[in-house]
CSV table of C-alpha atoms in Angstrom, one decimal:
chain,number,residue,atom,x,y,z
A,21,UNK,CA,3.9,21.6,-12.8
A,22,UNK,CA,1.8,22.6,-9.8
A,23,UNK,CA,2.5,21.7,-6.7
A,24,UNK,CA,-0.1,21.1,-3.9
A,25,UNK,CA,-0.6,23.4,-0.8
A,26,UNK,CA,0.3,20.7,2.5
A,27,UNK,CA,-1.9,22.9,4.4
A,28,UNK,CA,-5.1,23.0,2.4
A,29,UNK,CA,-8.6,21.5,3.3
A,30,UNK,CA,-10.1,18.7,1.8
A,31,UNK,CA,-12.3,21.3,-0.5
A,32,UNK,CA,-9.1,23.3,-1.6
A,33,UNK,CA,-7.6,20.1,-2.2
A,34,UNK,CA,-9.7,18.6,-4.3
A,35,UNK,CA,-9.6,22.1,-6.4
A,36,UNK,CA,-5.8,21.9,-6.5
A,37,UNK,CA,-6.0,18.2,-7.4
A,38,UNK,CA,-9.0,18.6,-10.4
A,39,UNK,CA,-6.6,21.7,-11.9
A,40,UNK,CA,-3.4,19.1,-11.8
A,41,UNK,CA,-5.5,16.8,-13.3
A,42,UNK,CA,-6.7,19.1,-16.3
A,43,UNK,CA,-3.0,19.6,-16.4
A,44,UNK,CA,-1.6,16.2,-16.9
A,45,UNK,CA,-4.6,14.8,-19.5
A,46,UNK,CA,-3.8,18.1,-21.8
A,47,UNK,CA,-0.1,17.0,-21.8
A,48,UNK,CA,1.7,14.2,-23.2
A,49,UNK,CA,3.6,11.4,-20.9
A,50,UNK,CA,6.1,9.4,-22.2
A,51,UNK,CA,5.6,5.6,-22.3
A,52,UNK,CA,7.1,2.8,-19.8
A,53,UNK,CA,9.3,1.2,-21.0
A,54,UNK,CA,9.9,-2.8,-20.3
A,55,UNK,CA,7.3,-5.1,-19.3
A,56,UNK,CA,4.9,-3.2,-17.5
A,57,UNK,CA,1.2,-3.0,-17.1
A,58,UNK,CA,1.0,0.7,-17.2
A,59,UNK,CA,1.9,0.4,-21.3
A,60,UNK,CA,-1.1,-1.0,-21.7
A,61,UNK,CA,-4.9,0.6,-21.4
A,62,UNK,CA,-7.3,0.4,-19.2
A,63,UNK,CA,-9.3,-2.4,-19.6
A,64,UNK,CA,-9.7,-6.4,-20.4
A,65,UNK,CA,-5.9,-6.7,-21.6
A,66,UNK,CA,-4.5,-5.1,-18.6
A,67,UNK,CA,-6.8,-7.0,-16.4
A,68,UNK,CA,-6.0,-10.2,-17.9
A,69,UNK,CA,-2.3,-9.6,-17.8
A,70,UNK,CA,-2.7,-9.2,-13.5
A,71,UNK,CA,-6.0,-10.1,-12.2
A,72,UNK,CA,-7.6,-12.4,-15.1
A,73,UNK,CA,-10.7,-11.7,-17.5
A,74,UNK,CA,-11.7,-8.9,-15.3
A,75,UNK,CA,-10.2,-4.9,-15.1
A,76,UNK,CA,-9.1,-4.9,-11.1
A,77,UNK,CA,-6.4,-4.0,-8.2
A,78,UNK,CA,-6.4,-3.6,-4.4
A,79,UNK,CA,-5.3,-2.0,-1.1
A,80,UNK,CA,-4.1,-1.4,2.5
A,81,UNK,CA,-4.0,1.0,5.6
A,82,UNK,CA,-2.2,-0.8,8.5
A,83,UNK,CA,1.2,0.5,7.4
A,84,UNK,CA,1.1,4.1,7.6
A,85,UNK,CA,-0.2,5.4,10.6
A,86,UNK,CA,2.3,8.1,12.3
A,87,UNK,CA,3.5,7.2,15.9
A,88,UNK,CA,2.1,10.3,18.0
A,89,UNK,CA,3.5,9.9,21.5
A,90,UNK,CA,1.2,10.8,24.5
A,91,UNK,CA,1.1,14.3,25.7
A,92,UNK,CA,2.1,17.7,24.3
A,93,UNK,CA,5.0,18.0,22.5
A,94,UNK,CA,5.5,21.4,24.0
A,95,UNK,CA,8.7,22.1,25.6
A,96,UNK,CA,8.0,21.4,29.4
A,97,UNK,CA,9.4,23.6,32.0
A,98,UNK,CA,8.9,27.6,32.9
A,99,UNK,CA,11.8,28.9,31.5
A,100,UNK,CA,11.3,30.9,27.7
A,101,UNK,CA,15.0,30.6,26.6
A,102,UNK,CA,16.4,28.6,23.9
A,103,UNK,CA,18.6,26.1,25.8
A,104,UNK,CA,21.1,24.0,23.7
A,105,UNK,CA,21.3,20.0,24.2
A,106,UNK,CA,19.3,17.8,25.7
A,107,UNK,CA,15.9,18.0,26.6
A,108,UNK,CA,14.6,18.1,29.7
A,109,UNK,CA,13.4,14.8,30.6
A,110,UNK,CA,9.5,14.1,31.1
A,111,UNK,CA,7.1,11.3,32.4
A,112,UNK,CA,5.4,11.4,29.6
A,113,UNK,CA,8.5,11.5,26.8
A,114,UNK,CA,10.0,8.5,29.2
A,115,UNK,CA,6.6,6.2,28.6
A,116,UNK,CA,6.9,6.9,25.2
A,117,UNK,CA,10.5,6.0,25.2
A,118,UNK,CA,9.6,2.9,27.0
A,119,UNK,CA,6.8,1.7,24.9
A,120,UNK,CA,9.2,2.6,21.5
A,121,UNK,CA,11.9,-0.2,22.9
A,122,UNK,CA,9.2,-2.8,24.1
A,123,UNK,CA,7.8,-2.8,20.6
A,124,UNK,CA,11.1,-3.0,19.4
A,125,UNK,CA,12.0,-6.0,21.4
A,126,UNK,CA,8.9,-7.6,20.6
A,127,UNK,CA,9.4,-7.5,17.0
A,128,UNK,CA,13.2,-8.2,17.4
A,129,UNK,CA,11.9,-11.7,19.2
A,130,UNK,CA,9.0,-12.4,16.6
A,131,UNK,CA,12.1,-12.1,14.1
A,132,UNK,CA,14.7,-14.1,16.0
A,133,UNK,CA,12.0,-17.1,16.5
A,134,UNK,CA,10.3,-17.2,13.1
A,135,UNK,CA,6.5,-15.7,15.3
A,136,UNK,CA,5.5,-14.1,12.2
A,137,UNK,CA,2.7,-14.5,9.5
A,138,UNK,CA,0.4,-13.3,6.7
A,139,UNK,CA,-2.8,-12.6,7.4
A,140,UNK,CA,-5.1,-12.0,4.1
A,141,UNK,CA,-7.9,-9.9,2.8
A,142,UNK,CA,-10.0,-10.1,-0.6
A,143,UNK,CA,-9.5,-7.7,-3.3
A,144,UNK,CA,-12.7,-7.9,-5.3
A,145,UNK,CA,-13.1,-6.9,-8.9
A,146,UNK,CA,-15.9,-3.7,-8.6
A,147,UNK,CA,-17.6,-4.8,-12.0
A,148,UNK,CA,-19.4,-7.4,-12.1
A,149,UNK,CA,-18.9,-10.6,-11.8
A,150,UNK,CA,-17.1,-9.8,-9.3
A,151,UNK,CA,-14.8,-12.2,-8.6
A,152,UNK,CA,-12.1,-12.0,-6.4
A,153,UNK,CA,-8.6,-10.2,-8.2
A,154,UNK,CA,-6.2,-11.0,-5.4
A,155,UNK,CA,-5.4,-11.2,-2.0
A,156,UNK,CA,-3.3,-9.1,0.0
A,157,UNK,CA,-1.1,-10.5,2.7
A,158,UNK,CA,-0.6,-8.1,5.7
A,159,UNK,CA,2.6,-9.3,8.2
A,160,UNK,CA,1.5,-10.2,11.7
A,161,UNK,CA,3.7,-11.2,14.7
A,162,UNK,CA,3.2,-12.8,18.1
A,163,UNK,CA,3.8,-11.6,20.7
A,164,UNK,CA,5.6,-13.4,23.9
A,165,UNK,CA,1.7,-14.5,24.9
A,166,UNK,CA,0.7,-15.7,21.4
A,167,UNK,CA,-1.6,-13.1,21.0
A,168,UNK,CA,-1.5,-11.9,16.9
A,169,UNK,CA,-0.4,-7.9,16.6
A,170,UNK,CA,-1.1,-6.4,13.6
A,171,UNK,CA,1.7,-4.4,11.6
A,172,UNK,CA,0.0,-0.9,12.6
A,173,UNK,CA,0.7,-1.6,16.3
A,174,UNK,CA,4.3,-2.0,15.5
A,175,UNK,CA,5.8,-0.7,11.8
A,176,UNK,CA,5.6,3.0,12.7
A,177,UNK,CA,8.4,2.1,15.3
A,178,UNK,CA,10.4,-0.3,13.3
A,179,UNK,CA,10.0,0.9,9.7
A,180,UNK,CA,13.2,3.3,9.4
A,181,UNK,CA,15.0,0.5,11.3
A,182,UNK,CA,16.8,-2.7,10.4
A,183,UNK,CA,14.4,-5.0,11.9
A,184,UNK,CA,12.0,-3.2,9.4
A,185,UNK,CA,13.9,-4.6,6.7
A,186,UNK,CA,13.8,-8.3,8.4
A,187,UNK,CA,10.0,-7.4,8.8
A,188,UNK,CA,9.8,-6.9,5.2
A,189,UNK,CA,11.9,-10.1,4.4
A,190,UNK,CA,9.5,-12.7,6.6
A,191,UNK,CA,6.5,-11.1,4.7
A,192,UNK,CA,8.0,-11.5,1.1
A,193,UNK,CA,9.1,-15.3,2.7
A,194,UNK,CA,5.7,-16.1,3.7
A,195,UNK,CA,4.2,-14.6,0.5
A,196,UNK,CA,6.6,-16.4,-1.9
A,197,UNK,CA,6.0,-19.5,-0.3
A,198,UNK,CA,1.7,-19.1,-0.6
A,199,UNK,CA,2.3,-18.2,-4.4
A,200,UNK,CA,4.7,-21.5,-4.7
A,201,UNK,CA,1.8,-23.6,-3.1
A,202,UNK,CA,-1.2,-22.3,-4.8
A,203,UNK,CA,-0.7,-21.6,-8.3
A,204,UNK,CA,-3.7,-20.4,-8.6
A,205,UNK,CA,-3.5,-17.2,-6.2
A,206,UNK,CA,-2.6,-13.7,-6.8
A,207,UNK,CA,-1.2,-11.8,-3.6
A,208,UNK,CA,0.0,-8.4,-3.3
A,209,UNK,CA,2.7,-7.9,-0.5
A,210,UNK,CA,3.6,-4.4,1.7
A,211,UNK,CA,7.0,-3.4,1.2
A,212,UNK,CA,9.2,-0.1,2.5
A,213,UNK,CA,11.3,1.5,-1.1
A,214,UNK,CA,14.3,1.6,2.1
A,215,UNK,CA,14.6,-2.3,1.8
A,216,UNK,CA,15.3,-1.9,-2.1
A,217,UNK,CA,18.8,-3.6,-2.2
A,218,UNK,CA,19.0,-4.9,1.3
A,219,UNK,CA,20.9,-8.3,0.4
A,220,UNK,CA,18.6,-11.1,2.1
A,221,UNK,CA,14.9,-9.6,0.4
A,222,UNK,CA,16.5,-9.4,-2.9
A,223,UNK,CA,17.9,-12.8,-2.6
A,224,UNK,CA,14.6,-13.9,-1.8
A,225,UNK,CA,13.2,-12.9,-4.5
A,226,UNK,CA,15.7,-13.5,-6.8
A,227,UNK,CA,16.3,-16.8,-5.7
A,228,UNK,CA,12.0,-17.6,-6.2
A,229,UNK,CA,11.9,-16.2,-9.7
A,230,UNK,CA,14.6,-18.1,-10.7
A,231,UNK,CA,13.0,-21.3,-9.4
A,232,UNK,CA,9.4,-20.4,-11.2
A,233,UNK,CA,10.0,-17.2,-13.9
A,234,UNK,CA,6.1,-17.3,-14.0
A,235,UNK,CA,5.3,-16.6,-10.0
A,236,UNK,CA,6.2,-12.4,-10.7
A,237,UNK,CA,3.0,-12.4,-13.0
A,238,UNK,CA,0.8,-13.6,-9.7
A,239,UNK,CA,2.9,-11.1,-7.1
A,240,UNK,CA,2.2,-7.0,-6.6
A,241,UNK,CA,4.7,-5.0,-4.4
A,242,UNK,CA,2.6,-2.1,-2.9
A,243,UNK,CA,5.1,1.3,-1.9
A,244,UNK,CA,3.3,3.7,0.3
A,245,UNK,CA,3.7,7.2,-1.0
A,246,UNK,CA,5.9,8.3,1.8
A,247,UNK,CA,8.1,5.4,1.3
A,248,UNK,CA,9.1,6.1,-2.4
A,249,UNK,CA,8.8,9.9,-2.0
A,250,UNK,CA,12.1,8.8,0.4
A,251,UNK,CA,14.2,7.8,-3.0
A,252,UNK,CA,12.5,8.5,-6.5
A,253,UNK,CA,15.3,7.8,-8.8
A,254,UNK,CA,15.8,3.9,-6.8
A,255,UNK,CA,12.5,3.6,-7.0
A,256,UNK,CA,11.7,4.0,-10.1
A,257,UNK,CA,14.9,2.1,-11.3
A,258,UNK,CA,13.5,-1.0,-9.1
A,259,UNK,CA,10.5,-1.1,-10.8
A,260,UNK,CA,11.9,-0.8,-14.1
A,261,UNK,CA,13.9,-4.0,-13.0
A,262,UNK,CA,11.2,-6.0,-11.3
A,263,UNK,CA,8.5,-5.2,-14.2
A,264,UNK,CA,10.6,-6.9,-16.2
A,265,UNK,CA,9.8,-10.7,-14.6
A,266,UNK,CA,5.8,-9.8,-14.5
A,267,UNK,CA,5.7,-7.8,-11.1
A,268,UNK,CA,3.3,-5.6,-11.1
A,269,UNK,CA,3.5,-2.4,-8.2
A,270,UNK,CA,1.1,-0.9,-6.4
A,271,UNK,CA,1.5,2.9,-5.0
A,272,UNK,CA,-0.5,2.5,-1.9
A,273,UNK,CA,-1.9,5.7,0.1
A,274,UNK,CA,-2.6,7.9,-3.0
A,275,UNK,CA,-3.5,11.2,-2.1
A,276,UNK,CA,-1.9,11.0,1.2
A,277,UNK,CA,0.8,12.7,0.2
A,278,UNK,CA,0.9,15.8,-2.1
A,279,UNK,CA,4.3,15.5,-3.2
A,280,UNK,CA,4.1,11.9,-5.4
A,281,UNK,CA,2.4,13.4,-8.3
A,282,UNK,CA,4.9,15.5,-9.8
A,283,UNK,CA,6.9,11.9,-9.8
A,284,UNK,CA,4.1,10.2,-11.7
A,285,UNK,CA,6.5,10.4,-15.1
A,286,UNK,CA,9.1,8.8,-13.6
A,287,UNK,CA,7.0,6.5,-11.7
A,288,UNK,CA,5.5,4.0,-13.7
A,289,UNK,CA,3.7,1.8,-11.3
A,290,UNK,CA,0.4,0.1,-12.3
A,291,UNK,CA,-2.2,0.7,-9.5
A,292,UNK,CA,-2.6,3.5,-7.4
A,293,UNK,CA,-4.6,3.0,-4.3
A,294,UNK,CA,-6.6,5.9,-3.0
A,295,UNK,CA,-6.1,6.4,0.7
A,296,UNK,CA,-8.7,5.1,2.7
A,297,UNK,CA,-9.2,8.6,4.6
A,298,UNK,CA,-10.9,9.6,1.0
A,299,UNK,CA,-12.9,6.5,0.7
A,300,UNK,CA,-14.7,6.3,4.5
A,301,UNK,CA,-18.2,7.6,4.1
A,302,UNK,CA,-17.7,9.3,0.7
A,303,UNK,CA,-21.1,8.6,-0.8
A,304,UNK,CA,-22.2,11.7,1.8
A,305,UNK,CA,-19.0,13.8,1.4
A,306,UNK,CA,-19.0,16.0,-1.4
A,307,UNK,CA,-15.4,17.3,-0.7
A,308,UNK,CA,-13.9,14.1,-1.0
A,309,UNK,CA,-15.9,12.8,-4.3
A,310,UNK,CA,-13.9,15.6,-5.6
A,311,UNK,CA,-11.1,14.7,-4.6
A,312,UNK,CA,-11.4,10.8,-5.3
A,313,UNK,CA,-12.8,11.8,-9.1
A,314,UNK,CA,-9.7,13.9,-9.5
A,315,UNK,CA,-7.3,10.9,-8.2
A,316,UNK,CA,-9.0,8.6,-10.5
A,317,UNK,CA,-8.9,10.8,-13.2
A,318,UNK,CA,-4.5,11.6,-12.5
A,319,UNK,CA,-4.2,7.4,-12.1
A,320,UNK,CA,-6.0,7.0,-15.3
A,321,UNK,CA,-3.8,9.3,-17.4
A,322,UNK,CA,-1.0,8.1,-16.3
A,323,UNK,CA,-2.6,4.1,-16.9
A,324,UNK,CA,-2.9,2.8,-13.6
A,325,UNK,CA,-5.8,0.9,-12.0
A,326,UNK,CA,-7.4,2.4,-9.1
A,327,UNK,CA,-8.2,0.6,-5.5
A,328,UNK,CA,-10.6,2.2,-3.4
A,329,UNK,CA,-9.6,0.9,0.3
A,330,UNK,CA,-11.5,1.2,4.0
A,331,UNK,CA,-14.8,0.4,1.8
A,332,UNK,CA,-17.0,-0.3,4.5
A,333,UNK,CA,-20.6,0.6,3.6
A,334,UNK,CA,-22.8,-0.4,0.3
A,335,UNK,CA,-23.7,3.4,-0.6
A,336,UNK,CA,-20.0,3.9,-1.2
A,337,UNK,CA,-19.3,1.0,-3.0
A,338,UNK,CA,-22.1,2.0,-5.4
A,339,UNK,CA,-20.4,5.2,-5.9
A,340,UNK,CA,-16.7,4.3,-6.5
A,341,UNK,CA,-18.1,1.7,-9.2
A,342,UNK,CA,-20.3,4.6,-10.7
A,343,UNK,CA,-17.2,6.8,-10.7
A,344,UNK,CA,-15.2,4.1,-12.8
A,345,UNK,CA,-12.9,2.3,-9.7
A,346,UNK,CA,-11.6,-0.7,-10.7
A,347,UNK,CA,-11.1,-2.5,-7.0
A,348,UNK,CA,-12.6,-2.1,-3.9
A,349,UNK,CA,-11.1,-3.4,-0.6
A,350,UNK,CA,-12.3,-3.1,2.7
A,351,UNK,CA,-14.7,-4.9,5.6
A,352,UNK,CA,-18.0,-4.6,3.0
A,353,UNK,CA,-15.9,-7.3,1.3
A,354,UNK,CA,-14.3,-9.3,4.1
A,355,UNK,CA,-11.6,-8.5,6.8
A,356,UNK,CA,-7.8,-9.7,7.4
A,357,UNK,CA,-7.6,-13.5,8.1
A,358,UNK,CA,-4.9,-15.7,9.7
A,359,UNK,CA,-6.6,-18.4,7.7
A,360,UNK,CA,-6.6,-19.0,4.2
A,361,UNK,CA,-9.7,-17.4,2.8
A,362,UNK,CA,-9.5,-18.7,-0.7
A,363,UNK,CA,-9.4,-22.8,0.3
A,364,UNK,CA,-13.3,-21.3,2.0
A,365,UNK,CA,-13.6,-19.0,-1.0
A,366,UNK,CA,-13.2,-21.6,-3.7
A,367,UNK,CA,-15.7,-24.4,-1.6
A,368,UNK,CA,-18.4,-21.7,-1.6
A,369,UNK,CA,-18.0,-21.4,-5.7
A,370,UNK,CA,-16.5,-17.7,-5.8
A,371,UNK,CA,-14.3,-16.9,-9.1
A,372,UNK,CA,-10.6,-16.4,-7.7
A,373,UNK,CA,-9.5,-14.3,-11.1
């Protein structure tokens, strides 16, 4: 199995990417086992089984971007020896310090006084008729003013941390409860693979599947690619668990990382969403059109729909479709909303699949 160079550009990449790609459709995979989407081929039975009459999945960015404290991360100070202990401290490390535990307060408060929500944004089918395949429900909270922050301004900080779990928790909660209300919806939910058997999510789920056995068929579970890179083998046994009640899984950032692909036999999830950095202004970027037709290629192998996220312009819509991308997701389409887009969607006539 090749492995990917961390280091290479977008034009090496997509080499390295087309060659794994070669690699995997000349060799055989074994099957999934269970209840799972990824058994069956691409096309109107899949699409049927998850999103209705039409082949289609989704995606998401807000979750992944890296905290990068101001300033240098140069060791400060004139001195060229190796000192043991603790670092010297700095302005600059102290106002990232202090901006870490506000956010963490923040969050911690939001938590403690129910100030959370979903806010939600269409996932449209990218044949025609277009209709929309599901919704995907991204956690806000307020902050002490009221003011809605989204989950980028705040998950970086929070995501290896307890509260992250309890952030996880309120957006299953909130989720659960749309998909009990409106049996005609289809959401797909962020999750972190670190809050796999923390007691109160799996309860929560649990405790709603039990109530309706028939709600996991409308609900996706996106894992970013870092997050399941963290624990494989739990992963994987997760979604062999959870596939079983309908649940379909999303691997969201594909192509972020280049470490996720060797795993895809273990894997077996049933969408991969290609990273939005890939998507942005790719109708004029011939580097990443290699690199997307290589990803799509991989996620069809291995039987996975593909989401094309961040589509923001017309000329790249036109070429994900042409390149055989089964959802696109992104502000060409609609943005996040507080409000509940398909109670307008379904009073303007548009086909909620």
């Amino acid at each position: 199995m090749p492995t990917l160079n961390q280091d290479s550009s977008d034009k090496n990449l997509a080499t390295q990417l087309e060659t794994i790609a070669g690699d995997f459709l000349s060799t055989d995979k074994p099957k999934p086992v269970g209840k799972t989407l990824a058994a069956t081929p691409i096309g109107s039975e899949v699409s049927q089984r998850v999103f209705g009459d039409d082949p289609h999945h989704k995606a998401n960015t807000e979750l992944n971007e890296p905290f990068r404290p101001p300033g240098s991360t140069s060791k400060p100070g004139p001195s060229k020896r190796s000192k043991v202990g603790k670092k010297p401290s700095s302005p600059l490390r102290e106002t990232a310090a202090k901006h870490e535990h506000s956010t963490l307060q923040m969050v911690a408060d939001a938590v403690q006084h129910n100030q959370t929500l979903l806010a939600y944004q269409p996932v449209t089918q990218a044949m025609a008729p277009r209709g929309i395949a599901f919704y995907e429900g991204f956690i806000r909270v307020l902050d002490p003013a009221g003011r809605v922050i989204p989950a980028r301004d705040f998950m970086h900080v929070v995501e290896e941390k307890e509260i992250g779990r309890e952030i996880d928790c309120h957006a299953l909660q909130h989720g659960l409860q749309a998909l009990k209300k409106f049996p005609q919806v289809r959401l797909s939910l962020n999750m972190s693979a670190r809050s796999i058997g923390y007691h109160r999510w799996e309860q929560l789920l649990d405790r709603s599947l039990k109530q309706d056995p028939t709600l996991g068929e409308r609900l996706v579970l996106e894992i970013n690619e870092a997050s399941a890179m963290a624990a494989p083998e739990l992963v994987s046994d997760f979604l062999g668990r959870m596939q079983k009640h309908g649940i379909a899984f999303a691997l969201d950032n594909f192509g972020a990382s280049t470490t996720v692909i060797g795993h895809f036999r273990q894997l077996l999830f049933d969408a991969a969403k290609i990273d939005g950095q890939f998507v942005r202004g790719i109708h004029a970027n011939r580097d990443n059109q290699a690199v997307v037709r290589a990803l799509i290629g991989i996620a069809k192998q291995f039987d996975m729909f593909t989401v094309a996220e961040m589509v923001e312009s017309r000329e790249d819509a036109e070429f994900l479709v042409s390149n055989g991308v089964d959802c696109l997701q992104g502000y060409l389409f609609g943005g996040p909303s507080e409000a509940l887009p398909w109670t307008e969607d379904m009073k303007q006539g548009k086909k909620v699949n």
